[in-house]
DNA sequence: GTCTATAGGCTGATAGAC
DNA sequence: GTCTATCAGCCTATAGAC
């Protein structure tokens, strides 16, 4: 496996160990606590050595963000296999929130810290992962539209952006406002998806009350 | 006016000028750039002097957050005067987003920076402003419920939290991800509110397609 | 490649003169 | 009340020895 060899080479070349240590620090203490010295301490090297592997601190943070975004996309994979486009949208939304809650500091780093970093991630974490993430939302919506299941005149782009904003809102509110909103994450996601997706396919299909428990 | 006298007293006591300078720095350069020395420079005092008026840097940041949250509540005022509860909800959502876009760094400080700060703001910026903000959402929803305009079994709390998460999502995404989402703020808010509130009062009332332009 | 050492900067906060 | 001076600490990044 070429990938494994490259990873092994990187590891022996210290690069991998630097990233491992950096990832650990961000996970445990947040991006603000990520310093060259702390990483150097963790891997038991002199701080200056790190500059042989990364141009500066930001380059390390960027690498971590790329990596995190790639993992987010991987977390979408099972959802993307679902046949029904509506079920796909729902599953992607849930996978997104789950990723954010499981990796709070990584999520913060990617989506809440530095606009420049976020922009860089969208533009260049592999083969245009920003577009790939977007397509995960746009594609099922397009499929719904083609099948005539969207109301006429629906703007697929605006719908995708709204869905994204909502799941991002849930995650970021939960990360920064513990205790607010009062509703626990899972029912909150249930309600949000029901409200957003329920109206999507037209009034006729919206049979359950938004905010009602799933079994009602 | 007692308030004016107190403000004047505070100003002569330097406290007001410190806050003014701090507010300016946060607005222009963000919370990360707020340092005791920078404030002292701006008001042309020695750094140590500030400690006679504030315990430490965090106390200044907290005061700014309290102030910002109070202004957010004030921005709700015109919306809260509307009679129709659904129109009230919509107007509050729009006012929220407008506030965030107009005061990006203040919004960041209050809602996106430090969980501890955010918690403090909710608990103690005057007479329980967190509850007041919450009530602004809960109350119109309760009114809708009482009027039988919500579907039976609807969870008012979850609905309020979802609305809040969505507008927060829109603002915070726009602040950290300029360029993503691609949809401009105003149509994004239109779509989100239509999707969320459209389904709220039951299928019969949802006549416009989510994502369609308002006139369709 | 890795080290030590250091330049040059920033920070919050305090002590003591006036 | 306000100052100066300073402690004690952190930081990035680089230069030069080995």
JSON list of C-alpha atoms in Angstrom, two decimals, chain A residues 6 14 25 34 36 53 57 61 66 70-71 73 87 102-103 105 107 118 120 127 148 156 172 178 181 190 192 196 209:
[
{"chain": "A", "resi": 6, "resn": "UNK", "atom": "CA", "xyz": [4.14, 7.22, 2.70]},
{"chain": "A", "resi": 14, "resn": "UNK", "atom": "CA", "xyz": [9.03, 13.25, 12.28]},
{"chain": "A", "resi": 25, "resn": "UNK", "atom": "CA", "xyz": [-3.11, 19.28, 22.07]},
{"chain": "A", "resi": 34, "resn": "UNK", "atom": "CA", "xyz": [-1.36, 24.99, 20.32]},
{"chain": "A", "resi": 36, "resn": "UNK", "atom": "CA", "xyz": [5.40, 25.22, 18.80]},
{"chain": "A", "resi": 53, "resn": "UNK", "atom": "CA", "xyz": [9.02, 20.13, 8.77]},
{"chain": "A", "resi": 57, "resn": "UNK", "atom": "CA", "xyz": [2.55, 27.27, 13.37]},
{"chain": "A", "resi": 61, "resn": "UNK", "atom": "CA", "xyz": [-3.00, 24.19, 12.11]},
{"chain": "A", "resi": 66, "resn": "UNK", "atom": "CA", "xyz": [-7.55, 19.62, 6.24]},
{"chain": "A", "resi": 70, "resn": "UNK", "atom": "CA", "xyz": [-11.49, 14.91, 5.33]},
{"chain": "A", "resi": 71, "resn": "UNK", "atom": "CA", "xyz": [-12.73, 12.96, 8.35]},
{"chain": "A", "resi": 73, "resn": "UNK", "atom": "CA", "xyz": [-16.44, 13.80, 4.63]},
{"chain": "A", "resi": 87, "resn": "UNK", "atom": "CA", "xyz": [-33.36, 9.91, 3.88]},
{"chain": "A", "resi": 102, "resn": "UNK", "atom": "CA", "xyz": [-17.67, 14.04, 18.99]},
{"chain": "A", "resi": 103, "resn": "UNK", "atom": "CA", "xyz": [-14.81, 16.28, 17.90]},
{"chain": "A", "resi": 105, "resn": "UNK", "atom": "CA", "xyz": [-12.17, 21.18, 19.28]},
{"chain": "A", "resi": 107, "resn": "UNK", "atom": "CA", "xyz": [-14.92, 21.32, 14.72]},
{"chain": "A", "resi": 118, "resn": "UNK", "atom": "CA", "xyz": [-11.84, 27.98, 7.03]},
{"chain": "A", "resi": 120, "resn": "UNK", "atom": "CA", "xyz": [-8.32, 27.57, 2.96]},
{"chain": "A", "resi": 127, "resn": "UNK", "atom": "CA", "xyz": [-9.45, 17.40, -4.33]},
{"chain": "A", "resi": 148, "resn": "UNK", "atom": "CA", "xyz": [-40.88, 16.47, -8.87]},
{"chain": "A", "resi": 156, "resn": "UNK", "atom": "CA", "xyz": [-31.78, 24.15, -4.41]},
{"chain": "A", "resi": 172, "resn": "UNK", "atom": "CA", "xyz": [-21.81, 25.60, 17.41]},
{"chain": "A", "resi": 178, "resn": "UNK", "atom": "CA", "xyz": [-23.46, 24.57, 27.13]},
{"chain": "A", "resi": 181, "resn": "UNK", "atom": "CA", "xyz": [-30.28, 25.68, 24.09]},
{"chain": "A", "resi": 190, "resn": "UNK", "atom": "CA", "xyz": [-35.01, 15.62, 15.22]},
{"chain": "A", "resi": 192, "resn": "UNK", "atom": "CA", "xyz": [-34.89, 20.78, 13.09]},
{"chain": "A", "resi": 196, "resn": "UNK", "atom": "CA", "xyz": [-36.84, 21.71, 7.44]},
{"chain": "A", "resi": 209, "resn": "UNK", "atom": "CA", "xyz": [-46.17, 18.08, 13.95]}
]
